[in-house]
Coordinates of C-alpha atoms in Angstrom, one line a residue:
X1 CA 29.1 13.5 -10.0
X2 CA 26.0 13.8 -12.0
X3 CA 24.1 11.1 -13.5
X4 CA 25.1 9.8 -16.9
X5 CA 22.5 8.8 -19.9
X6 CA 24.8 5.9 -20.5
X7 CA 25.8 4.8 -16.8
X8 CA 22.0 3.0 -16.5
X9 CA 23.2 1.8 -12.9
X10 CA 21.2 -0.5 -11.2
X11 CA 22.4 0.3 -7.6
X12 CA 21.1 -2.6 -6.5
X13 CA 23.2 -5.9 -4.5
X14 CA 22.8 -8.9 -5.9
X15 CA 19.9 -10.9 -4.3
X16 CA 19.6 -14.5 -2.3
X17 CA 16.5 -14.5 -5.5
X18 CA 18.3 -16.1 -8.6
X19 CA 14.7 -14.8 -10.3
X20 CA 14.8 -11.4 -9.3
X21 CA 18.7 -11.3 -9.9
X22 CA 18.2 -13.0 -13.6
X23 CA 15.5 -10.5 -14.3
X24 CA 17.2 -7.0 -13.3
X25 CA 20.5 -8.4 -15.4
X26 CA 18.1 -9.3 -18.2
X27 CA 16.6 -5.8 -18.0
X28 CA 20.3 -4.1 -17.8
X29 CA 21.8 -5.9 -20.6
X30 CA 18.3 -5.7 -22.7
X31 CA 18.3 -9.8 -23.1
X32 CA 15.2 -9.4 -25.1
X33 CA 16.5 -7.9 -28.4
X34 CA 20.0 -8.5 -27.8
X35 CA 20.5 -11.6 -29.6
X36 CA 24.3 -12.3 -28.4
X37 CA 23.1 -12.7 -24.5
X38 CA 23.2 -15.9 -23.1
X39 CA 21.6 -16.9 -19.8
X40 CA 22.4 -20.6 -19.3
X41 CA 20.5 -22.2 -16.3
X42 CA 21.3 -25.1 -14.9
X43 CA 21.7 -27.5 -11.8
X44 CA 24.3 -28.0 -9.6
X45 CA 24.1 -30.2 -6.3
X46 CA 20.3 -30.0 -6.5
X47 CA 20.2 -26.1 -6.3
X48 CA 19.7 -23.9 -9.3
X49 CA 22.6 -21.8 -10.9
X50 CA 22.5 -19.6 -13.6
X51 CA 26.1 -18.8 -16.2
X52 CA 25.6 -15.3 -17.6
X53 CA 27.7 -14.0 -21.0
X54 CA 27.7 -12.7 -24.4
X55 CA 27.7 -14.7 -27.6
X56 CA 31.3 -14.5 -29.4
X57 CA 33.0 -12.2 -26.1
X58 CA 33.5 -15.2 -23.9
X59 CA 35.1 -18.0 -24.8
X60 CA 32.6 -20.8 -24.7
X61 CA 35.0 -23.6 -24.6
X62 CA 36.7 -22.1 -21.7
X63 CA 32.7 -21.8 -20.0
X64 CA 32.6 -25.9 -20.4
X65 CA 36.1 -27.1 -19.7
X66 CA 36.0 -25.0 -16.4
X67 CA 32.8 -24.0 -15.2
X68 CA 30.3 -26.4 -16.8
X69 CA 31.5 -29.1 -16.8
X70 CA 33.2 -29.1 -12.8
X71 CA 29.5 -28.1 -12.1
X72 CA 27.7 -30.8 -13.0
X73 CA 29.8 -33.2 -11.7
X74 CA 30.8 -31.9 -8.5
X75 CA 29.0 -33.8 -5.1
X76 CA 25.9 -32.8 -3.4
X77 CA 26.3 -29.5 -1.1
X78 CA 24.7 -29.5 2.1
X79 CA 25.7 -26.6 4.0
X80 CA 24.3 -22.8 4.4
X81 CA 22.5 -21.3 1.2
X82 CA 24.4 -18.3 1.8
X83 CA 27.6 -20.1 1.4
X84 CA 27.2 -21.7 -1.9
X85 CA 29.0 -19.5 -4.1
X86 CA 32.0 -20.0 -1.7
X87 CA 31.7 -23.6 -2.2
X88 CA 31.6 -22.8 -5.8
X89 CA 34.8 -21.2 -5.9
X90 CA 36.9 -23.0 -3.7
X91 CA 35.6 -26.5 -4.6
X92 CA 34.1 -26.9 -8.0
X93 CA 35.2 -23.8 -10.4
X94 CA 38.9 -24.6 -12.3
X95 CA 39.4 -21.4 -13.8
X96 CA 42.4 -19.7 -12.3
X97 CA 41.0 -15.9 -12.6
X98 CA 37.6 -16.0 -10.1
X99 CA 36.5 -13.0 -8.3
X100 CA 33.5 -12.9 -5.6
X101 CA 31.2 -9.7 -6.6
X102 CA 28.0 -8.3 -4.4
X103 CA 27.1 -5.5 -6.7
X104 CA 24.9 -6.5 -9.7
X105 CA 27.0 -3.1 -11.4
X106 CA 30.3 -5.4 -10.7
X107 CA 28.2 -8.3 -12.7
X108 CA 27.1 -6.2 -15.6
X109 CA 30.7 -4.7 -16.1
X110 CA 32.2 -8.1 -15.9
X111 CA 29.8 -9.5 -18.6
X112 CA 30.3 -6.1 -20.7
X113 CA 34.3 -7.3 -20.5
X114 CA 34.1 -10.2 -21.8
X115 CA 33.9 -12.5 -18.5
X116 CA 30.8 -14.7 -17.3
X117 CA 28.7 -14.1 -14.1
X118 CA 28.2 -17.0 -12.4
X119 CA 24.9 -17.2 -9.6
X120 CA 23.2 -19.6 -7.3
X121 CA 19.8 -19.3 -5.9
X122 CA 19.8 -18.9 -2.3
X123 CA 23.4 -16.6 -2.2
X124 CA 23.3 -12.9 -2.3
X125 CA 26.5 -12.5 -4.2
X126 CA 27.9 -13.6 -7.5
X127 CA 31.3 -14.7 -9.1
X128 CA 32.9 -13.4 -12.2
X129 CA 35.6 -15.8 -14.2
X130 CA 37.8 -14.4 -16.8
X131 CA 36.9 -16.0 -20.1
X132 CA 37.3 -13.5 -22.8
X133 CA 37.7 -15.5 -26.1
X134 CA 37.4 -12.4 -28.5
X135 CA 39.8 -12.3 -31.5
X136 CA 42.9 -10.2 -31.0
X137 CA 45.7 -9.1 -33.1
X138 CA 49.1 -11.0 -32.5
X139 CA 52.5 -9.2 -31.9
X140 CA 53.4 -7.3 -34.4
X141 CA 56.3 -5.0 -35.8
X142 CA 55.3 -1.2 -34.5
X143 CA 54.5 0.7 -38.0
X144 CA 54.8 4.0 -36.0
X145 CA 58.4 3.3 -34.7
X146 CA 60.7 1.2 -37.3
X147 CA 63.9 0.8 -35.8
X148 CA 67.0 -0.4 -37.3
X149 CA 68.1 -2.2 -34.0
X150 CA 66.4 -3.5 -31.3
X151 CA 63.4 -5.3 -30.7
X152 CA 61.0 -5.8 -33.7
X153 CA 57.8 -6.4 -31.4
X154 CA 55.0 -3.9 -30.9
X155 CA 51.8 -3.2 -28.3
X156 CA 49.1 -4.7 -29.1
X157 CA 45.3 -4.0 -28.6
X158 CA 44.9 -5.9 -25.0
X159 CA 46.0 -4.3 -22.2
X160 CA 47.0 -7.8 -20.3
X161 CA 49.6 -9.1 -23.4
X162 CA 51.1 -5.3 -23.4
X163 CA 51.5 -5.9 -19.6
X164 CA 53.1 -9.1 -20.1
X165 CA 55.6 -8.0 -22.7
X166 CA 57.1 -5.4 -20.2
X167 CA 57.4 -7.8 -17.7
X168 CA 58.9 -10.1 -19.7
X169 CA 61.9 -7.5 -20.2
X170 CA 61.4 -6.0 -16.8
X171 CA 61.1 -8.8 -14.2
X172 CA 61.7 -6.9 -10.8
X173 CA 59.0 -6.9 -7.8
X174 CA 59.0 -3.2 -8.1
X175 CA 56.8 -2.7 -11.1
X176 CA 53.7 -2.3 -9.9
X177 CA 50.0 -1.8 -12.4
X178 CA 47.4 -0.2 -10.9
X179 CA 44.1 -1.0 -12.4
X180 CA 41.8 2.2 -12.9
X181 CA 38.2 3.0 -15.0
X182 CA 37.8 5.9 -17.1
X183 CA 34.6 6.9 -18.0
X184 CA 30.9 7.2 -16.2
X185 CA 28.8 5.4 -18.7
X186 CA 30.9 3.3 -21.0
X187 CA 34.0 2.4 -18.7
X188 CA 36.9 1.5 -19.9
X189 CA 40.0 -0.7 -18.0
X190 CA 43.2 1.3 -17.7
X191 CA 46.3 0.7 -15.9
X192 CA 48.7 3.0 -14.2
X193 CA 52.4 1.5 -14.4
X194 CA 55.2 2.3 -12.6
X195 CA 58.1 1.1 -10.7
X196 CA 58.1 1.6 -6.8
X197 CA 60.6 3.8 -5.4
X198 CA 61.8 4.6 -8.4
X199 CA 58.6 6.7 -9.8
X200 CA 58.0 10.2 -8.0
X201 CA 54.9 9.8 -5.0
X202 CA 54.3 13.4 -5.9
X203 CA 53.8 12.7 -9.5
X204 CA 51.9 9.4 -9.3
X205 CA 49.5 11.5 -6.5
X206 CA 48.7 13.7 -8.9
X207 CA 48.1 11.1 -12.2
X208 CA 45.6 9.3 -9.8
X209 CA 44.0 12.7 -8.9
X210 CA 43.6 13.5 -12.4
X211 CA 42.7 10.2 -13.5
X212 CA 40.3 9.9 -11.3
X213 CA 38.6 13.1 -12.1
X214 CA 37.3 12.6 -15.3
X215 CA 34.1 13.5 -15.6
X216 CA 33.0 11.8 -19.6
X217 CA 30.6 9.5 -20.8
X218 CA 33.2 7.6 -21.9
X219 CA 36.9 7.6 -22.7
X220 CA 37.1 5.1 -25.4
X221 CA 41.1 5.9 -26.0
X222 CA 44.1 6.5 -25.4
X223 CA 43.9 9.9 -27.2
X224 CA 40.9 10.9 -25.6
X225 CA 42.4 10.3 -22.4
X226 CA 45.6 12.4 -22.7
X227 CA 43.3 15.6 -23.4
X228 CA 41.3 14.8 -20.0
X229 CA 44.2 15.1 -17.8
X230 CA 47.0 16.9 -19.7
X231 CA 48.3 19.9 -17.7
X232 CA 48.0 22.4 -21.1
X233 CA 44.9 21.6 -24.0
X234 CA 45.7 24.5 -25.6
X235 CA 49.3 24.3 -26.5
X236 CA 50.8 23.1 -29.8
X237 CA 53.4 20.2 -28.5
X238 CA 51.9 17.2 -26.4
X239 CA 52.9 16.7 -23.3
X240 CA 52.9 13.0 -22.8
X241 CA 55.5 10.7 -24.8
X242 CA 53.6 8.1 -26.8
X243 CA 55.3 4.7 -27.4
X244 CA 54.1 1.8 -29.3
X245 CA 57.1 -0.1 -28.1
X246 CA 57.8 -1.9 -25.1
X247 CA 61.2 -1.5 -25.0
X248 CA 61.1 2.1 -25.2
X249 CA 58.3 2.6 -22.8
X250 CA 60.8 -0.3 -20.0
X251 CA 63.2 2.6 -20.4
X252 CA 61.0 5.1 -19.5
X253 CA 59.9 3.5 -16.5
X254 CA 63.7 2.8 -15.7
X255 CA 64.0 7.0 -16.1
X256 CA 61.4 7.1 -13.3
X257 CA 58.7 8.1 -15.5
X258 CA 55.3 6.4 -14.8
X259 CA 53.2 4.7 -17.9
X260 CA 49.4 4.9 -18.8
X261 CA 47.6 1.9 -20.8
X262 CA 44.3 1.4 -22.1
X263 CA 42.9 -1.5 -23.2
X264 CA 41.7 -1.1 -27.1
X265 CA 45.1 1.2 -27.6
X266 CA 48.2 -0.4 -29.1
X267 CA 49.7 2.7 -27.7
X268 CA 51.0 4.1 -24.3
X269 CA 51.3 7.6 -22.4
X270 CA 54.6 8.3 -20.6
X271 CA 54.9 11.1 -18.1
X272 CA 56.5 13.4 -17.2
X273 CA 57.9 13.9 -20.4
X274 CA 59.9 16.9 -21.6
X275 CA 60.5 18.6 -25.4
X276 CA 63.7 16.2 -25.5
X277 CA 61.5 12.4 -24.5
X278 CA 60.3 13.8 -28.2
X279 CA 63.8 13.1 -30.1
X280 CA 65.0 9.9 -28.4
X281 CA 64.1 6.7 -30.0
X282 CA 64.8 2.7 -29.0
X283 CA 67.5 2.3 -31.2
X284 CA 69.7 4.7 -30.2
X285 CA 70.2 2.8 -26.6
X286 CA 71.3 0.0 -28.4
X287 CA 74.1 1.8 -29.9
X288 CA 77.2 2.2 -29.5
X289 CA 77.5 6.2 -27.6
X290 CA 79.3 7.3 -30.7
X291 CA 76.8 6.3 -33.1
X292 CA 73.8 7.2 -30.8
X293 CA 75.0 10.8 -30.3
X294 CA 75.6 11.4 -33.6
X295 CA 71.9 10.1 -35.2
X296 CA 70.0 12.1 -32.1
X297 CA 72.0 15.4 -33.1
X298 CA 70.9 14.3 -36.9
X299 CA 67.3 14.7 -35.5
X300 CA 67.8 17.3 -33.2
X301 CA 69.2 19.4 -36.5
X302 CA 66.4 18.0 -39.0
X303 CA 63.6 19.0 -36.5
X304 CA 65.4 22.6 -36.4
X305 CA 65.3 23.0 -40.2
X306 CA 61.9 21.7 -40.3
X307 CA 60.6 24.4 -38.1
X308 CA 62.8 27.6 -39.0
X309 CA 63.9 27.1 -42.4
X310 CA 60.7 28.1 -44.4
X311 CA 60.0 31.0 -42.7
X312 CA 64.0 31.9 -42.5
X313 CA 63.9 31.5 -46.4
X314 CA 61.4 34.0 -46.8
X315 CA 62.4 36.4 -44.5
X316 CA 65.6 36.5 -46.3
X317 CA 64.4 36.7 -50.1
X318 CA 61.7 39.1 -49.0
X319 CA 62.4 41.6 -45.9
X320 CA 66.5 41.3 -45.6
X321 CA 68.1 40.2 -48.8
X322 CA 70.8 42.5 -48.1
X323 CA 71.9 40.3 -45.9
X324 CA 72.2 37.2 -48.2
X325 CA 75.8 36.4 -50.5
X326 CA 75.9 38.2 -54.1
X327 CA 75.8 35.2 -55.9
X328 CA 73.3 33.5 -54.0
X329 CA 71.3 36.7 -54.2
X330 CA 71.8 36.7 -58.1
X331 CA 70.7 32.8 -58.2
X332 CA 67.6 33.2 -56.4
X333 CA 66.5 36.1 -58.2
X334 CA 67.0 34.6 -61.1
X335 CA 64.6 31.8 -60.1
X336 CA 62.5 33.8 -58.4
X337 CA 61.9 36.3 -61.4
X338 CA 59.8 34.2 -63.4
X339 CA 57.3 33.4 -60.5
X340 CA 54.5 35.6 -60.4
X341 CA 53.4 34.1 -57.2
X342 CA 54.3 35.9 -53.8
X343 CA 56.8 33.6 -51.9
X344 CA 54.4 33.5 -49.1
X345 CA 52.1 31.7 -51.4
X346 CA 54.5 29.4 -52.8
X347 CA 55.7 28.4 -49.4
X348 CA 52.3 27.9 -48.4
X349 CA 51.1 25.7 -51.5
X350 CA 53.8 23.8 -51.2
X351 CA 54.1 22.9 -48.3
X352 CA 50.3 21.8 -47.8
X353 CA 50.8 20.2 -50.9
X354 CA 53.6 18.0 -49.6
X355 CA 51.2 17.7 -46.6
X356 CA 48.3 15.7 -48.6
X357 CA 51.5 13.8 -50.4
X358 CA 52.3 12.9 -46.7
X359 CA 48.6 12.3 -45.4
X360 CA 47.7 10.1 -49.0
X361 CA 50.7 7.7 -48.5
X362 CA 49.6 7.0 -45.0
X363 CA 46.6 6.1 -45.8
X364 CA 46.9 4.2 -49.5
X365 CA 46.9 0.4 -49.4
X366 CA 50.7 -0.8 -48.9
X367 CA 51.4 -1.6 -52.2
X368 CA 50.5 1.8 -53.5
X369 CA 51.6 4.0 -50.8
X370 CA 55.6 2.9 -51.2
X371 CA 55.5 4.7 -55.0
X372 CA 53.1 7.3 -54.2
X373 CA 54.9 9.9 -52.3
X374 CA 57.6 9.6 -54.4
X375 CA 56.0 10.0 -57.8
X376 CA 53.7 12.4 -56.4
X377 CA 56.5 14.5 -55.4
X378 CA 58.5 14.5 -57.8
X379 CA 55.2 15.5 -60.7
X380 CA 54.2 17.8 -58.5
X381 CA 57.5 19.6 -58.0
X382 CA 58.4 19.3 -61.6
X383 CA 54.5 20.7 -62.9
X384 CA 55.0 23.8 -60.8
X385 CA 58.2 24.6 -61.4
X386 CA 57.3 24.3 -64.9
X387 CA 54.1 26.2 -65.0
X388 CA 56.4 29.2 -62.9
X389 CA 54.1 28.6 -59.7
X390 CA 57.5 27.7 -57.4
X391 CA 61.0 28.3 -58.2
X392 CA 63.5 25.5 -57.7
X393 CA 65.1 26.7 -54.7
X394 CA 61.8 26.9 -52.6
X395 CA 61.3 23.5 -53.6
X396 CA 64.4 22.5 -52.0
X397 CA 63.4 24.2 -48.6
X398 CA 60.6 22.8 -48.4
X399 CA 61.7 19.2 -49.4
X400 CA 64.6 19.4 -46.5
X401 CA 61.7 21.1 -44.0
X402 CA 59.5 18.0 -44.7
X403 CA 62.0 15.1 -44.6
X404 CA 63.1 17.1 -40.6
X405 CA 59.4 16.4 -39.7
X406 CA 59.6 12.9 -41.3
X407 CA 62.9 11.8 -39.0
X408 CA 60.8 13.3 -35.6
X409 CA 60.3 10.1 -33.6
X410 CA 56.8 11.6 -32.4
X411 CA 54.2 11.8 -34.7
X412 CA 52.2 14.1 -32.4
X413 CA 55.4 16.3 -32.0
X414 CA 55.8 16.8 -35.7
X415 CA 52.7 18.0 -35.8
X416 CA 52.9 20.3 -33.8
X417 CA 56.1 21.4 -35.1
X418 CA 54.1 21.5 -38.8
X419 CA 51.3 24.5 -36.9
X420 CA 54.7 26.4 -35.1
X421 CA 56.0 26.2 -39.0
X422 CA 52.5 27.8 -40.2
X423 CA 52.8 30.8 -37.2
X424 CA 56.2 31.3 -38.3
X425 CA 55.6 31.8 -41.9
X426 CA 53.4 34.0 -41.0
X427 CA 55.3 36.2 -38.9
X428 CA 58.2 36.2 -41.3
X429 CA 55.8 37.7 -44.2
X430 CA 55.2 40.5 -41.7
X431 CA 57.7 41.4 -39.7
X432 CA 60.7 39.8 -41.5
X433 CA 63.4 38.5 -39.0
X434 CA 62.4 40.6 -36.5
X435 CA 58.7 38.9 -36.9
X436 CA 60.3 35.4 -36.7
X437 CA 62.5 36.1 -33.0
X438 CA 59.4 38.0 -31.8
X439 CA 57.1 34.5 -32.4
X440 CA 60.2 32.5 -31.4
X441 CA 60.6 34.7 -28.2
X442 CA 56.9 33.9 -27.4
X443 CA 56.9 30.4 -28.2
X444 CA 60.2 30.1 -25.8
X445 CA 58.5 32.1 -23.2
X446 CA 55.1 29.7 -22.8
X447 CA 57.6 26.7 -23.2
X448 CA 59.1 27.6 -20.3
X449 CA 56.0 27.8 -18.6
X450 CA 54.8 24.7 -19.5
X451 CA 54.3 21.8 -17.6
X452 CA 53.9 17.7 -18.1
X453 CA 52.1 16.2 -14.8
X454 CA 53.7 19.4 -12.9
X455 CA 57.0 18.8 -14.2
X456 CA 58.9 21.6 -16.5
X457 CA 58.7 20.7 -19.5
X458 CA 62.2 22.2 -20.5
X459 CA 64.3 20.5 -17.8
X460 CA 67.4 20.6 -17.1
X461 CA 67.9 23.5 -18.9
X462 CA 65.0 25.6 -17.4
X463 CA 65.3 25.3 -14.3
X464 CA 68.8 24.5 -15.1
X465 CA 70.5 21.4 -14.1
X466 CA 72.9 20.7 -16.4
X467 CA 74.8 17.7 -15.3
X468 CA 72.7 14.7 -16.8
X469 CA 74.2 11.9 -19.3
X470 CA 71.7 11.2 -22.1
X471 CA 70.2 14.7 -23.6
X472 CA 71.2 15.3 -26.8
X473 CA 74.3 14.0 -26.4
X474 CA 74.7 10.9 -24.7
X475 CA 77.3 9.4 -22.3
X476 CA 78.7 5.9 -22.4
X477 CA 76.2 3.5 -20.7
X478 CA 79.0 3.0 -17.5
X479 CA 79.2 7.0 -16.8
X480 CA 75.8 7.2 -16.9
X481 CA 75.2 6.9 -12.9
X482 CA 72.4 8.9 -11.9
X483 CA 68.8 8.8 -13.5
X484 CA 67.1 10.7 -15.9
X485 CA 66.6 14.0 -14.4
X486 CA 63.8 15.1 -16.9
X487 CA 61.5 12.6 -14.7
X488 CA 61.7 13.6 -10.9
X489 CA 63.2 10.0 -10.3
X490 CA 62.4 9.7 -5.9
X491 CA 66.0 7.3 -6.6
X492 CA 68.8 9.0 -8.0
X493 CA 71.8 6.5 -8.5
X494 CA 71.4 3.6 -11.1
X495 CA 74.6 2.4 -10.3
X496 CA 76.9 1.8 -7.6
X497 CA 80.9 1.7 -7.7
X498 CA 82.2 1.2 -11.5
X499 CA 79.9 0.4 -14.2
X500 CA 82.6 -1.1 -15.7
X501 CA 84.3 -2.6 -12.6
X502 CA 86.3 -5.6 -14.8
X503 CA 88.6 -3.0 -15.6
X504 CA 89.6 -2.2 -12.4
X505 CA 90.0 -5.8 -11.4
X506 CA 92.3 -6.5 -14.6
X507 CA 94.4 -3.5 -13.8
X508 CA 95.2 -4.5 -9.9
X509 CA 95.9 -8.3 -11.5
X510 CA 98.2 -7.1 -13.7
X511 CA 96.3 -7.9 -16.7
X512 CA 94.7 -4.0 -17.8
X513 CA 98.1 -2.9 -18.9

């Protein structure tokens, strides 16, 4: 790998000299004008230590309570040199997170963390104790992924609470997080989730390849870190589910699908993930099948009209209006006539106009952003329509076309159902219908070639495997048996014998009838 501006590795073990250790770690972490580095020397046992952090990253209470203060009033040590910071660890330090470096690269990437480095004259290695006392943003509600029912609690911006909320709903010995560093220069912690024997060994081989790979600087996201090591940059749909939510993402795992944090991302990566991980949501899992089905078909129908209706509308009015009803004809027209705009033009205004509406709110305080999209709709709307820029009815399809990309659980999706919109606007103003299924043959054609960590992204309908109980229809929770076939699960079955199995039992007992 070449070298990196940023890495500045000092490739050197840490040395029995607490001097010459003290002095490369002061010249790697530039102590002189960084104001917020703090080299504590002191005396422990009548050798001489040194506690290494930064101002305001470590928690300093923590530093006294367990290293500090256990120090300086720990007995006198009389063995080997080389076996103080052994003695240190198993004897003095009360911190419950120590680990025994011998790399003075370990030490600086510990301190960089968050941790202190702790080191002893005489010893040619060094201990690092978890003491991160930085601020951090509490649970929250997910502002991505509102649900109506289910859990109202959201990732958060450390990688270790995120961990702990999916344990807490998914306590079995198979989940497994593998720690991993992206980035040459400026690493940052990640962790590769999964649960063993469920997850594919294939598909977890080839995340670590991948993942290990990267050659950057730094990967300071989650976002930057899906574009190192997704199978297609070029294409228009993600290929990695994102989740904010733990629930969602425990399901996910449960599908055999393996997860990807990063610490600084309130986010996560899910793969492999197919076109249809894009229109399920949390909520719908905890409803009843009935209700479920019915709200996914909603967004399976929305997303549809989102991305074909536009461009269907002005294929119609301007290539095949033959084809449309007399009346309707007659009522379009009629609108249409005092435009003096192309409908290609309208379309196009208005839709990037209900695109900055979109883009505004999101960004507008709280208290304005509730009242903005509205009103600015609805003045908009009305001003063109009044000044004969639109007519009424392309208003209407492209107020139904926006509120389909508004219901798609994925923001990233919807974008990229928003630039398949754009293509197939464009083919309609040239080639009509016939444009349209041209563009739409295409765009099936390289979906079908596409791939999420070397899974189709199209399965189980291409290759075809149609048996499976939640697409976009889903089965009652006891007939759903097997996994999730969209995820290579290694284990099949999720259930054995009667999901149900109390109805059995009532029937033989005379009680079912």
């Amino acid at each position: 790998m070449p070298s990196d501006p940023l890495a500045d590795p000092i490739r050197e073990d840490v040395s029995d000299s607490l001097e010459y250790s003290l002095s490369r770690l002061r010249e790697a972490l530039r102590a002189g004008v960084n104001s917020d580095v703090v080299i504590r020397r002191f005396c422990v046992s009548g050798f001489s230590a040194a506690l290494l952090f930064l101002d305001g990253m470590a928690d300093t209470r923590q530093l006294n309570l367990h290293i500090l203060q256990p120090a300086l009033q720990c007995p006198p040590y009389e063995g080997d040199p080389a076996g103080r910071v052994d003695w240190l660890r198993a004897r003095v330090l009360t911190s419950a997170s120590v680990t025994q470096v011998q790399e003075l690269d370990r030490v600086v990437e510990a301190v960089l963390r968050g941790d202190a480095a702790l080191l002893a004259d005489g010893c040619p290695a060094a201990l690092t104790v978890e003491a991160k006392g930085f601020p951090m943003r509490g649970v929250e509600q997910p502002v991505n992924e509102v649900v109506v029912i289910g859990p109202h609690e959201g990732f958060v911006e450390s990688a270790k609470v995120n961990l702990s909320l999916l344990r807490r709903i998914l306590q079995s010995p198979r989940f497994v997080a593998e720690r991993f560093e992206a980035g040459a220069g400026v690493k940052s912690t990640g962790w590769l989730v999964y649960l063993d024997g469920v997850a594919s060994e294939q598909v977890l081989g080839e995340a670590r390849r991948r993942l290990a790979g990267i050659n950057a600087d730094s990967v300071l996201s989650l976002g930057e870190l899906e574009q190192y090591i997704e199978d297609s940059p070029y294409a228009l749909i993600p290929q990695f589910a994102h989740t904010e939510r733990p629930d969602r993402a425990v399901s996910f795992l449960m599908s055999g699908m393996f997860l990807l944090f990063l610490d600084g991302s309130p986010m996560v990566l899910a793969a492999p993930a197919t076109v249809l991980h894009m229109v399920h949501t949390s909520d719908m899992t905890h409803m009843r099948f009935p209700y479920g089905t019915f709200l996914r078909l909603v967004l399976v129908v929305g997303m549809l009209l989102a991305t074909f209706m536009p461009a269907l509308y002005l294929a119609l009015v301007t290539h095949h209006n033959e084809t449309l009803p007399l009346a309707l004809m007659t009522s379009i027209y009629e609108t249409q006539s005092h435009v003096q705009v192309p409908v290609f033009f309208e379309l196009l205004f208005m839709t990037v106009s209900f695109d900055l509406i979109s883009q505004a709110g999101a960004r507008m305080p709280g208290a304005l952003s509730h009242g903005l999209g509205v009103v600015s709709a609805l003045i908009l709307g009305q001003a063109a329509v009044a000044a004969d820029l639109v007519s009424p009815m392309l208003i209407i399809v492209v107020a139904v076309s926006s509120l389909g990309l508004l219901t798609t659980p994925d923001y990233f999706f919807s974008i990229g159902l928003r630039l398949t919109q754009f293509v197939l606007l464009v083919s309609a103003a040239l080639g009509g219908l016939f444009g349209m299924m041209l563009v739409t043959l295409l765009f099936a054609t390289a979906l079908c070639s596409m791939t999420s960590m070397g899974a189709p992204m199209l399965w189980p309908y291409a290759p075809a495997r149609m048996h499976n109980p939640d697409l976009v229809t889903r089965y009652p929770l006891w007939q759903q048996r097997v996994r999730n076939y969209l995820s290579h699960p290694a284990r099949v079955l999720r259930m054995r014998g009667r999901g149900r199995a109390w109805e059995k039992d009532g029937k033989e007992d005379g009680h079912g009838q």
